């Protein structure tokens, strides 16, 4: 009996050691442990500037969001029909200090209360990433606190921890503007890529189809809204036949274009096209989540990324609760780019995160 108990506590200690990484303060070289399993408050101030949102946030112990400030550039890029990288970088420069100051103010803390600074290092637009990264690195140097560099995709997944008690293991579907991935989250410290899109990301497909329908940029939310007014059975699109964990949306995009070409511009049944497209996408995504969950013997499923804000995908995902799954989706404000998810990642995935000498990167290496 006694032997058993000591084995259990040994196991716990081992888990604690695995989750906590020790980061250095850049000036004094003092060691600061970061991660779950420590019985103390850890406040992380993070920045996120990978694309067209300048964001800063303060998060306590990876879950409690003390502030989440996002300055969107959508209005600026809308007239170009997409993000212009150089314009985005310049705009981040204009906004970053204001956004960080506001995040501190709304959290009601000072730099003294911060345990570590963090920032997205990639993937994203290099010029844009450099702004947030250098701001956080500078704060780390000035205030002699550790710096933790975070992968944007890990961060979208960790958005599931914000303001929730959701815990691994779970299967996460990451659907964003640039990525579509199925990820197995075995523990806080492990995110394994099971499969991904072979061509367009779901968000990209949404934006392109929305453009065909004459909707403004970014098209995803507008197409989602329009789809509610349409008949989802009017057009039958076939789902791509690819490996069980992979995705492909370029065929669907072309099929949608062909349908649009059958009509004169003023006779195009836009809402029916939107509804039929959305039905095919959401059915495909949910089917893949189910395969991954069943084959990996996991009964928790989650979603992440900007497209996770989609009403039909969320509805179908939460329907899985009727099949015995525990389901989670981040609040809307944590689906699209934000810095709270970056702070959460710095805390939970600190064991694999890099320190002050890390550089930005634009793309993830393929599996
Ligand atoms: N309700 C919605 N329905 C469908 N798509 C949506 C919805 N809301 C947002 N999107 C899409 O989400 C995408 C933006 O998501 P996000 O900000 O996560 O992407 P990103 O950061 O540009 O890409 P990545 O995270 O892959 O680098 C856009 O393509 C947008 O159209
Ligand atoms: Mg993103």
mmCIF file of C-alpha atoms and ligand atoms in Angstrom:
data_model
loop_
_atom_site.group_PDB
_atom_site.id
_atom_site.type_symbol
_atom_site.label_atom_id
_atom_site.label_comp_id
_atom_site.label_asym_id
_atom_site.label_seq_id
_atom_site.Cartn_x
_atom_site.Cartn_y
_atom_site.Cartn_z
ATOM 1 C CA UNK A 1 0.000 0.000 0.000
ATOM 2 C CA UNK A 2 2.693 2.358 1.066
ATOM 3 C CA UNK A 3 4.803 1.279 -1.923
ATOM 4 C CA UNK A 4 1.931 2.123 -4.271
ATOM 5 C CA UNK A 5 1.537 5.582 -2.827
ATOM 6 C CA UNK A 6 5.183 6.424 -3.215
ATOM 7 C CA UNK A 7 5.064 5.238 -6.840
ATOM 8 C CA UNK A 8 2.147 7.602 -7.530
ATOM 9 C CA UNK A 9 3.894 10.624 -6.052
ATOM 10 C CA UNK A 10 7.070 9.757 -7.987
ATOM 11 C CA UNK A 11 5.045 9.750 -11.212
ATOM 12 C CA UNK A 12 3.571 13.158 -10.368
ATOM 13 C CA UNK A 13 7.005 14.650 -9.764
ATOM 14 C CA UNK A 14 8.173 13.293 -13.116
ATOM 15 C CA UNK A 15 5.241 14.962 -14.905
ATOM 16 C CA UNK A 16 5.988 18.255 -13.144
ATOM 17 C CA UNK A 17 9.597 18.179 -14.295
ATOM 18 C CA UNK A 18 8.531 17.453 -17.887
ATOM 19 C CA UNK A 19 6.194 20.448 -18.051
ATOM 20 C CA UNK A 20 8.401 23.123 -16.533
ATOM 21 C CA UNK A 21 11.239 24.736 -18.401
ATOM 22 C CA UNK A 22 13.699 27.080 -16.805
ATOM 23 C CA UNK A 23 14.231 30.299 -18.709
ATOM 24 C CA UNK A 24 17.024 32.789 -18.123
ATOM 25 C CA UNK A 25 16.623 36.452 -17.296
ATOM 26 C CA UNK A 26 18.691 38.106 -20.035
ATOM 27 C CA UNK A 27 20.636 40.602 -17.864
ATOM 28 C CA UNK A 28 21.115 38.951 -14.482
ATOM 29 C CA UNK A 29 21.109 35.366 -15.866
ATOM 30 C CA UNK A 30 18.783 34.363 -13.027
ATOM 31 C CA UNK A 31 16.749 31.209 -13.684
ATOM 32 C CA UNK A 32 12.937 31.500 -13.839
ATOM 33 C CA UNK A 33 10.838 28.299 -14.095
ATOM 34 C CA UNK A 34 7.755 28.679 -16.324
ATOM 35 C CA UNK A 35 4.884 26.231 -16.796
ATOM 36 C CA UNK A 36 2.025 24.428 -15.067
ATOM 37 C CA UNK A 37 2.778 22.458 -11.937
ATOM 38 C CA UNK A 38 4.342 25.348 -10.033
ATOM 39 C CA UNK A 39 2.333 26.539 -7.074
ATOM 40 C CA UNK A 40 2.590 30.211 -7.935
ATOM 41 C CA UNK A 41 1.046 32.885 -10.089
ATOM 42 C CA UNK A 42 2.717 33.333 -13.440
ATOM 43 C CA UNK A 43 1.709 36.308 -15.546
ATOM 44 C CA UNK A 44 2.768 36.345 -19.197
ATOM 45 C CA UNK A 45 2.552 39.421 -21.398
ATOM 46 C CA UNK A 46 2.474 38.400 -25.080
ATOM 47 C CA UNK A 47 2.399 40.109 -28.462
ATOM 48 C CA UNK A 48 1.052 38.789 -31.792
ATOM 49 C CA UNK A 49 1.726 40.482 -35.143
ATOM 50 C CA UNK A 50 1.936 37.576 -37.618
ATOM 51 C CA UNK A 51 -0.550 39.016 -40.133
ATOM 52 C CA UNK A 52 -2.986 41.935 -39.996
ATOM 53 C CA UNK A 53 -3.839 42.174 -36.294
ATOM 54 C CA UNK A 54 -1.640 44.025 -33.798
ATOM 55 C CA UNK A 55 -2.322 42.308 -30.491
ATOM 56 C CA UNK A 56 -1.084 42.236 -26.903
ATOM 57 C CA UNK A 57 -2.504 40.337 -23.939
ATOM 58 C CA UNK A 58 -1.843 39.514 -20.305
ATOM 59 C CA UNK A 59 -2.720 35.994 -19.132
ATOM 60 C CA UNK A 60 -2.464 34.442 -15.675
ATOM 61 C CA UNK A 61 -1.375 30.789 -15.481
ATOM 62 C CA UNK A 62 -2.250 30.073 -19.109
ATOM 63 C CA UNK A 63 -6.027 30.284 -18.699
ATOM 64 C CA UNK A 64 -7.224 33.483 -17.035
ATOM 65 C CA UNK A 65 -7.187 36.355 -19.510
ATOM 66 C CA UNK A 66 -6.498 39.617 -17.651
ATOM 67 C CA UNK A 67 -6.524 41.640 -20.878
ATOM 68 C CA UNK A 68 -6.758 40.962 -24.614
ATOM 69 C CA UNK A 69 -6.226 43.973 -26.883
ATOM 70 C CA UNK A 70 -6.457 43.647 -30.682
ATOM 71 C CA UNK A 71 -6.029 46.488 -33.184
ATOM 72 C CA UNK A 72 -7.362 45.170 -36.485
ATOM 73 C CA UNK A 73 -6.042 46.426 -39.831
ATOM 74 C CA UNK A 74 -8.928 44.946 -41.837
ATOM 75 C CA UNK A 75 -10.233 48.394 -42.893
ATOM 76 C CA UNK A 76 -6.817 49.315 -44.271
ATOM 77 C CA UNK A 77 -6.380 46.111 -46.326
ATOM 78 C CA UNK A 78 -10.016 45.856 -47.458
ATOM 79 C CA UNK A 79 -9.506 48.248 -50.379
ATOM 80 C CA UNK A 80 -6.716 45.973 -51.719
ATOM 81 C CA UNK A 81 -8.848 42.801 -51.353
ATOM 82 C CA UNK A 82 -6.169 41.135 -49.191
ATOM 83 C CA UNK A 83 -3.273 41.793 -46.817
ATOM 84 C CA UNK A 84 -0.400 43.894 -48.226
ATOM 85 C CA UNK A 85 2.677 42.733 -46.229
ATOM 86 C CA UNK A 86 4.602 46.029 -46.238
ATOM 87 C CA UNK A 87 1.509 48.013 -45.249
ATOM 88 C CA UNK A 88 0.823 45.500 -42.456
ATOM 89 C CA UNK A 89 4.361 45.808 -41.045
ATOM 90 C CA UNK A 90 4.222 49.621 -41.031
ATOM 91 C CA UNK A 91 0.824 49.597 -39.367
ATOM 92 C CA UNK A 92 2.081 47.205 -36.652
ATOM 93 C CA UNK A 93 4.873 49.697 -35.931
ATOM 94 C CA UNK A 94 2.323 52.482 -35.478
ATOM 95 C CA UNK A 95 0.148 50.435 -33.111
ATOM 96 C CA UNK A 96 2.365 48.092 -31.099
ATOM 97 C CA UNK A 97 3.325 50.416 -28.215
ATOM 98 C CA UNK A 98 -0.225 51.683 -27.780
ATOM 99 C CA UNK A 99 -1.615 48.136 -27.775
ATOM 100 C CA UNK A 100 0.929 46.895 -25.190
ATOM 101 C CA UNK A 101 0.283 49.886 -22.894
ATOM 102 C CA UNK A 102 -3.466 49.285 -23.168
ATOM 103 C CA UNK A 103 -3.044 45.562 -22.359
ATOM 104 C CA UNK A 104 -1.097 46.436 -19.198
ATOM 105 C CA UNK A 105 -3.643 49.078 -18.191
ATOM 106 C CA UNK A 106 -6.669 46.833 -18.722
ATOM 107 C CA UNK A 107 -4.976 44.012 -16.764
ATOM 108 C CA UNK A 108 -4.293 46.447 -13.907
ATOM 109 C CA UNK A 109 -0.644 45.397 -13.611
ATOM 110 C CA UNK A 110 2.800 46.912 -14.095
ATOM 111 C CA UNK A 111 5.886 45.400 -15.725
ATOM 112 C CA UNK A 112 7.032 44.329 -12.233
ATOM 113 C CA UNK A 113 4.164 41.799 -12.077
ATOM 114 C CA UNK A 114 5.125 40.114 -15.353
ATOM 115 C CA UNK A 115 6.849 36.691 -15.037
ATOM 116 C CA UNK A 116 7.896 36.487 -18.722
ATOM 117 C CA UNK A 117 7.373 38.161 -22.095
ATOM 118 C CA UNK A 118 6.346 36.215 -25.165
ATOM 119 C CA UNK A 119 5.694 36.724 -28.858
ATOM 120 C CA UNK A 120 4.728 34.830 -32.008
ATOM 121 C CA UNK A 121 7.846 33.992 -34.042
ATOM 122 C CA UNK A 122 6.121 32.332 -37.044
ATOM 123 C CA UNK A 123 4.652 31.270 -39.333
ATOM 124 C CA UNK A 124 3.517 34.599 -40.744
ATOM 125 C CA UNK A 125 4.659 37.687 -42.654
ATOM 126 C CA UNK A 126 8.304 38.282 -41.789
ATOM 127 C CA UNK A 127 8.141 42.090 -41.642
ATOM 128 C CA UNK A 128 5.001 41.919 -39.519
ATOM 129 C CA UNK A 129 6.376 39.257 -37.146
ATOM 130 C CA UNK A 130 9.555 41.267 -36.544
ATOM 131 C CA UNK A 131 7.575 44.118 -34.990
ATOM 132 C CA UNK A 132 5.893 42.065 -32.246
ATOM 133 C CA UNK A 133 8.968 39.922 -31.667
ATOM 134 C CA UNK A 134 11.309 42.872 -31.235
ATOM 135 C CA UNK A 135 8.861 44.671 -28.961
ATOM 136 C CA UNK A 136 8.643 41.633 -26.642
ATOM 137 C CA UNK A 137 12.394 40.958 -26.795
ATOM 138 C CA UNK A 138 13.108 44.601 -25.918
ATOM 139 C CA UNK A 139 10.741 44.451 -22.927
ATOM 140 C CA UNK A 140 12.475 41.253 -21.834
ATOM 141 C CA UNK A 141 15.877 42.986 -21.918
ATOM 142 C CA UNK A 142 14.760 46.241 -20.311
ATOM 143 C CA UNK A 143 12.905 44.530 -17.460
ATOM 144 C CA UNK A 144 15.292 41.564 -17.117
ATOM 145 C CA UNK A 145 12.546 38.939 -17.490
ATOM 146 C CA UNK A 146 12.656 35.799 -19.694
ATOM 147 C CA UNK A 147 11.503 35.838 -23.314
ATOM 148 C CA UNK A 148 9.541 32.898 -24.784
ATOM 149 C CA UNK A 149 9.092 32.569 -28.575
ATOM 150 C CA UNK A 150 5.853 30.881 -29.653
ATOM 151 C CA UNK A 151 4.680 29.099 -32.835
ATOM 152 C CA UNK A 152 1.444 30.698 -34.091
ATOM 153 C CA UNK A 153 -0.163 27.323 -34.895
ATOM 154 C CA UNK A 154 0.524 25.898 -31.426
ATOM 155 C CA UNK A 155 -1.041 29.107 -30.142
ATOM 156 C CA UNK A 156 -4.305 28.666 -32.091
ATOM 157 C CA UNK A 157 -4.642 25.212 -30.477
ATOM 158 C CA UNK A 158 -3.901 26.582 -26.967
ATOM 159 C CA UNK A 159 -6.753 29.100 -27.412
ATOM 160 C CA UNK A 160 -8.873 26.169 -26.206
ATOM 161 C CA UNK A 161 -7.450 26.642 -22.682
ATOM 162 C CA UNK A 162 -8.420 30.323 -22.402
ATOM 163 C CA UNK A 163 -11.209 30.891 -19.923
ATOM 164 C CA UNK A 164 -11.955 27.151 -19.843
ATOM 165 C CA UNK A 165 -11.052 24.001 -17.931
ATOM 166 C CA UNK A 166 -10.576 21.951 -21.094
ATOM 167 C CA UNK A 167 -7.640 19.541 -20.812
ATOM 168 C CA UNK A 168 -5.689 17.148 -23.069
ATOM 169 C CA UNK A 169 -5.844 14.547 -24.510
ATOM 170 C CA UNK A 170 -7.942 15.793 -27.444
ATOM 171 C CA UNK A 171 -8.067 15.962 -31.234
ATOM 172 C CA UNK A 172 -7.954 19.524 -32.513
ATOM 173 C CA UNK A 173 -8.988 20.710 -35.958
ATOM 174 C CA UNK A 174 -7.053 23.871 -36.798
ATOM 175 C CA UNK A 175 -8.789 25.843 -39.548
ATOM 176 C CA UNK A 176 -7.379 29.274 -40.310
ATOM 177 C CA UNK A 177 -6.523 31.618 -43.161
ATOM 178 C CA UNK A 178 -3.293 29.799 -43.998
ATOM 179 C CA UNK A 179 -3.637 26.327 -42.456
ATOM 180 C CA UNK A 180 -5.928 23.322 -42.150
ATOM 181 C CA UNK A 181 -4.522 20.675 -39.842
ATOM 182 C CA UNK A 182 -5.628 17.754 -37.689
ATOM 183 C CA UNK A 183 -3.610 17.716 -34.478
ATOM 184 C CA UNK A 184 -3.422 15.157 -31.699
ATOM 185 C CA UNK A 185 -2.867 16.919 -28.383
ATOM 186 C CA UNK A 186 -1.713 14.083 -26.111
ATOM 187 C CA UNK A 187 -0.664 16.333 -23.225
ATOM 188 C CA UNK A 188 -0.002 20.022 -22.554
ATOM 189 C CA UNK A 189 3.521 19.561 -23.862
ATOM 190 C CA UNK A 190 2.739 17.521 -27.003
ATOM 191 C CA UNK A 191 0.984 18.584 -30.218
ATOM 192 C CA UNK A 192 1.362 16.026 -33.016
ATOM 193 C CA UNK A 193 0.392 16.803 -36.630
ATOM 194 C CA UNK A 194 -1.757 13.959 -38.023
ATOM 195 C CA UNK A 195 -2.602 15.474 -41.407
ATOM 196 C CA UNK A 196 -3.172 18.722 -43.270
ATOM 197 C CA UNK A 197 -4.418 20.284 -46.470
ATOM 198 C CA UNK A 198 -2.615 19.389 -49.661
ATOM 199 C CA UNK A 199 -3.544 22.698 -51.305
ATOM 200 C CA UNK A 200 -5.799 25.552 -50.087
ATOM 201 C CA UNK A 201 -6.486 26.195 -46.411
ATOM 202 C CA UNK A 202 -10.184 26.316 -45.469
ATOM 203 C CA UNK A 203 -10.015 30.058 -44.720
ATOM 204 C CA UNK A 204 -8.341 30.686 -48.070
ATOM 205 C CA UNK A 205 -11.089 28.686 -49.863
ATOM 206 C CA UNK A 206 -13.765 30.682 -47.983
ATOM 207 C CA UNK A 207 -12.132 33.979 -48.935
ATOM 208 C CA UNK A 208 -11.751 32.998 -52.607
ATOM 209 C CA UNK A 209 -15.327 31.712 -52.959
ATOM 210 C CA UNK A 210 -16.587 34.822 -51.144
ATOM 211 C CA UNK A 211 -14.767 36.938 -53.703
ATOM 212 C CA UNK A 212 -16.513 35.002 -56.518
ATOM 213 C CA UNK A 213 -19.795 35.947 -54.858
ATOM 214 C CA UNK A 214 -18.781 39.612 -54.679
ATOM 215 C CA UNK A 215 -18.474 39.669 -50.874
ATOM 216 C CA UNK A 216 -15.990 41.978 -49.085
ATOM 217 C CA UNK A 217 -12.616 40.887 -47.634
ATOM 218 C CA UNK A 218 -12.160 38.832 -45.472
ATOM 219 C CA UNK A 219 -14.936 36.804 -47.038
ATOM 220 C CA UNK A 220 -15.348 33.984 -44.485
ATOM 221 C CA UNK A 221 -17.702 35.743 -42.040
ATOM 222 C CA UNK A 222 -19.755 37.304 -44.882
ATOM 223 C CA UNK A 223 -20.155 33.951 -46.655
ATOM 224 C CA UNK A 224 -21.132 32.321 -43.342
ATOM 225 C CA UNK A 225 -23.885 34.911 -42.858
ATOM 226 C CA UNK A 226 -25.144 34.652 -46.448
ATOM 227 C CA UNK A 227 -25.268 30.836 -46.248
ATOM 228 C CA UNK A 228 -28.042 31.080 -43.629
ATOM 229 C CA UNK A 229 -30.370 32.498 -46.280
ATOM 230 C CA UNK A 230 -29.638 29.788 -48.870
ATOM 231 C CA UNK A 231 -30.607 26.226 -49.762
ATOM 232 C CA UNK A 232 -27.672 23.969 -48.865
ATOM 233 C CA UNK A 233 -29.017 21.133 -51.045
ATOM 234 C CA UNK A 234 -29.313 23.194 -54.242
ATOM 235 C CA UNK A 235 -25.802 22.330 -55.516
ATOM 236 C CA UNK A 236 -24.139 18.991 -54.823
ATOM 237 C CA UNK A 237 -20.372 19.322 -54.528
ATOM 238 C CA UNK A 238 -18.220 16.219 -54.128
ATOM 239 C CA UNK A 239 -15.788 15.889 -51.222
ATOM 240 C CA UNK A 240 -12.112 15.443 -52.171
ATOM 241 C CA UNK A 241 -10.747 11.896 -51.961
ATOM 242 C CA UNK A 242 -7.455 12.180 -50.078
ATOM 243 C CA UNK A 243 -5.705 10.265 -47.280
ATOM 244 C CA UNK A 244 -7.774 9.848 -44.113
ATOM 245 C CA UNK A 245 -6.191 12.741 -42.155
ATOM 246 C CA UNK A 246 -5.506 15.053 -45.133
ATOM 247 C CA UNK A 247 -7.673 17.674 -46.835
ATOM 248 C CA UNK A 248 -8.003 19.279 -50.270
ATOM 249 C CA UNK A 249 -10.194 22.256 -51.136
ATOM 250 C CA UNK A 250 -8.943 23.384 -54.554
ATOM 251 C CA UNK A 251 -11.354 21.036 -56.400
ATOM 252 C CA UNK A 252 -14.297 22.373 -54.413
ATOM 253 C CA UNK A 253 -13.203 25.923 -55.195
ATOM 254 C CA UNK A 254 -13.095 25.149 -58.929
ATOM 255 C CA UNK A 255 -16.467 23.342 -58.789
ATOM 256 C CA UNK A 256 -17.955 26.438 -57.132
ATOM 257 C CA UNK A 257 -16.490 28.631 -59.872
ATOM 258 C CA UNK A 258 -18.062 26.364 -62.535
ATOM 259 C CA UNK A 259 -21.480 26.698 -60.887
ATOM 260 C CA UNK A 260 -21.119 30.498 -60.780
ATOM 261 C CA UNK A 261 -20.213 30.547 -64.490
ATOM 262 C CA UNK A 262 -23.536 28.857 -65.343
ATOM 263 C CA UNK A 263 -25.439 32.009 -64.343
ATOM 264 C CA UNK A 264 -25.592 35.605 -65.556
ATOM 265 C CA UNK A 265 -24.096 37.837 -62.862
ATOM 266 C CA UNK A 266 -27.419 39.337 -61.735
ATOM 267 C CA UNK A 267 -29.105 35.902 -61.680
ATOM 268 C CA UNK A 268 -26.492 34.109 -59.559
ATOM 269 C CA UNK A 269 -28.217 32.440 -56.564
ATOM 270 C CA UNK A 270 -25.454 33.616 -54.205
ATOM 271 C CA UNK A 271 -27.030 32.413 -50.973
ATOM 272 C CA UNK A 272 -27.618 28.895 -52.386
ATOM 273 C CA UNK A 273 -24.022 28.688 -53.626
ATOM 274 C CA UNK A 274 -22.753 29.884 -50.213
ATOM 275 C CA UNK A 275 -24.960 27.395 -48.322
ATOM 276 C CA UNK A 276 -23.987 24.447 -50.558
ATOM 277 C CA UNK A 277 -20.273 25.307 -50.307
ATOM 278 C CA UNK A 278 -20.476 25.670 -46.510
ATOM 279 C CA UNK A 279 -22.347 22.356 -46.190
ATOM 280 C CA UNK A 280 -19.640 20.467 -48.128
ATOM 281 C CA UNK A 281 -16.802 22.080 -46.147
ATOM 282 C CA UNK A 282 -18.385 21.512 -42.744
ATOM 283 C CA UNK A 283 -19.324 17.890 -43.534
ATOM 284 C CA UNK A 284 -15.760 17.153 -44.677
ATOM 285 C CA UNK A 285 -14.186 18.704 -41.605
ATOM 286 C CA UNK A 286 -16.422 16.941 -39.103
ATOM 287 C CA UNK A 287 -15.958 13.588 -40.865
ATOM 288 C CA UNK A 288 -12.168 13.941 -40.522
ATOM 289 C CA UNK A 289 -12.341 14.903 -36.833
ATOM 290 C CA UNK A 290 -14.431 11.795 -36.178
ATOM 291 C CA UNK A 291 -11.973 9.514 -37.990
ATOM 292 C CA UNK A 292 -9.032 10.985 -36.037
ATOM 293 C CA UNK A 293 -10.840 10.733 -32.699
ATOM 294 C CA UNK A 294 -11.975 7.156 -33.249
ATOM 295 C CA UNK A 295 -8.662 5.865 -34.611
ATOM 296 C CA UNK A 296 -6.657 7.511 -31.838
ATOM 297 C CA UNK A 297 -9.102 6.440 -29.153
ATOM 298 C CA UNK A 298 -9.699 9.987 -27.940
ATOM 299 C CA UNK A 299 -13.137 11.137 -26.774
ATOM 300 C CA UNK A 300 -12.445 14.872 -26.630
ATOM 301 C CA UNK A 301 -12.523 17.074 -29.732
ATOM 302 C CA UNK A 302 -11.810 20.756 -30.266
ATOM 303 C CA UNK A 303 -11.483 23.335 -32.995
ATOM 304 C CA UNK A 304 -9.211 26.368 -33.438
ATOM 305 C CA UNK A 305 -8.264 29.167 -35.852
ATOM 306 C CA UNK A 306 -10.276 31.925 -37.535
ATOM 307 C CA UNK A 307 -12.637 29.560 -39.365
ATOM 308 C CA UNK A 308 -13.538 28.005 -35.987
ATOM 309 C CA UNK A 309 -15.813 31.067 -35.680
ATOM 310 C CA UNK A 310 -17.975 29.591 -38.477
ATOM 311 C CA UNK A 311 -21.526 28.971 -37.298
ATOM 312 C CA UNK A 312 -22.192 25.755 -39.239
ATOM 313 C CA UNK A 313 -18.846 24.131 -38.383
ATOM 314 C CA UNK A 314 -19.416 24.960 -34.699
ATOM 315 C CA UNK A 315 -22.983 23.622 -34.832
ATOM 316 C CA UNK A 316 -21.909 20.317 -36.356
ATOM 317 C CA UNK A 317 -18.964 20.067 -33.925
ATOM 318 C CA UNK A 318 -21.140 20.613 -30.843
ATOM 319 C CA UNK A 319 -23.587 18.005 -32.207
ATOM 320 C CA UNK A 320 -20.823 15.461 -31.568
ATOM 321 C CA UNK A 321 -21.660 15.819 -27.860
ATOM 322 C CA UNK A 322 -24.734 13.666 -28.696
ATOM 323 C CA UNK A 323 -22.336 10.909 -29.745
ATOM 324 C CA UNK A 324 -20.562 10.981 -26.375
ATOM 325 C CA UNK A 325 -17.712 13.357 -27.204
ATOM 326 C CA UNK A 326 -16.539 16.160 -24.940
ATOM 327 C CA UNK A 327 -16.429 19.172 -27.236
ATOM 328 C CA UNK A 328 -14.645 22.512 -26.926
ATOM 329 C CA UNK A 329 -14.308 25.610 -29.084
ATOM 330 C CA UNK A 330 -12.609 28.867 -28.090
ATOM 331 C CA UNK A 331 -14.744 31.985 -27.680
ATOM 332 C CA UNK A 332 -15.013 33.887 -31.003
ATOM 333 C CA UNK A 333 -12.472 36.526 -29.929
ATOM 334 C CA UNK A 334 -9.883 33.768 -29.319
ATOM 335 C CA UNK A 335 -10.478 32.051 -32.711
ATOM 336 C CA UNK A 336 -8.995 34.783 -34.917
ATOM 337 C CA UNK A 337 -5.496 36.123 -34.226
ATOM 338 C CA UNK A 338 -4.950 37.378 -30.674
ATOM 339 C CA UNK A 339 -2.112 37.494 -28.163
ATOM 340 C CA UNK A 340 -3.910 35.736 -25.286
ATOM 341 C CA UNK A 341 -3.445 32.406 -27.096
ATOM 342 C CA UNK A 342 0.283 33.204 -27.424
ATOM 343 C CA UNK A 343 0.619 33.844 -23.678
ATOM 344 C CA UNK A 344 -1.220 30.584 -22.944
ATOM 345 C CA UNK A 345 1.161 28.662 -25.224
ATOM 346 C CA UNK A 346 4.234 30.204 -23.590
ATOM 347 C CA UNK A 347 2.925 28.844 -20.281
ATOM 348 C CA UNK A 348 1.657 25.377 -21.303
ATOM 349 C CA UNK A 349 4.175 24.473 -24.023
ATOM 350 C CA UNK A 350 7.150 26.187 -22.401
ATOM 351 C CA UNK A 351 9.092 22.911 -22.433
ATOM 352 C CA UNK A 352 9.551 23.132 -26.215
ATOM 353 C CA UNK A 353 9.683 26.904 -26.630
ATOM 354 C CA UNK A 354 12.761 28.923 -27.528
ATOM 355 C CA UNK A 355 14.453 31.847 -25.816
ATOM 356 C CA UNK A 356 15.833 35.280 -26.653
ATOM 357 C CA UNK A 357 18.061 34.279 -29.592
ATOM 358 C CA UNK A 358 15.155 32.898 -31.667
ATOM 359 C CA UNK A 359 14.423 34.473 -35.084
ATOM 360 C CA UNK A 360 11.183 34.837 -37.051
ATOM 361 C CA UNK A 361 10.166 32.308 -39.744
ATOM 362 C CA UNK A 362 7.568 32.627 -42.510
ATOM 363 C CA UNK A 363 6.467 29.024 -43.125
ATOM 364 C CA UNK A 364 6.301 25.766 -41.205
ATOM 365 C CA UNK A 365 8.417 22.941 -42.528
ATOM 366 C CA UNK A 366 6.122 20.230 -43.908
ATOM 367 C CA UNK A 367 5.760 16.942 -41.999
HETATM 368 N N1 LIG B 1 -17.427 32.841 -39.569
HETATM 369 C C1 LIG B 1 -16.446 32.487 -40.392
HETATM 370 N N2 LIG B 1 -16.647 31.544 -41.328
HETATM 371 C C2 LIG B 1 -15.654 31.165 -42.182
HETATM 372 N N3 LIG B 1 -14.434 31.687 -42.162
HETATM 373 C C3 LIG B 1 -14.175 32.643 -41.246
HETATM 374 C C4 LIG B 1 -15.162 33.082 -40.304
HETATM 375 N N4 LIG B 1 -14.596 34.045 -39.513
HETATM 376 C C5 LIG B 1 -13.316 34.187 -39.945
HETATM 377 N N5 LIG B 1 -13.066 33.346 -40.987
HETATM 378 C C6 LIG B 1 -11.839 33.203 -41.762
HETATM 379 O O1 LIG B 1 -10.743 33.004 -40.883
HETATM 380 C C7 LIG B 1 -9.538 33.419 -41.559
HETATM 381 C C8 LIG B 1 -8.690 34.226 -40.601
HETATM 382 O O2 LIG B 1 -8.294 33.368 -39.570
HETATM 383 P P1 LIG B 1 -6.897 33.549 -38.830
HETATM 384 O O3 LIG B 1 -6.830 34.960 -38.372
HETATM 385 O O4 LIG B 1 -6.769 32.483 -37.844
HETATM 386 O O5 LIG B 1 -5.951 33.274 -40.076
HETATM 387 P P2 LIG B 1 -4.478 33.751 -40.286
HETATM 388 O O6 LIG B 1 -3.894 34.111 -38.977
HETATM 389 O O7 LIG B 1 -4.489 34.753 -41.382
HETATM 390 O O8 LIG B 1 -3.815 32.410 -40.832
HETATM 391 P P3 LIG B 1 -2.839 31.423 -40.017
HETATM 392 O O9 LIG B 1 -3.334 31.371 -38.617
HETATM 393 O O10 LIG B 1 -2.984 30.128 -40.752
HETATM 394 O O11 LIG B 1 -1.492 32.022 -40.153
HETATM 395 C C9 LIG B 1 -9.971 34.200 -42.786
HETATM 396 O O12 LIG B 1 -9.758 33.393 -43.912
HETATM 397 C C10 LIG B 1 -11.463 34.453 -42.546
HETATM 398 O O13 LIG B 1 -12.221 34.552 -43.721
HETATM 399 MG MG1 LIG B 2 -3.915 32.880 -37.317
#
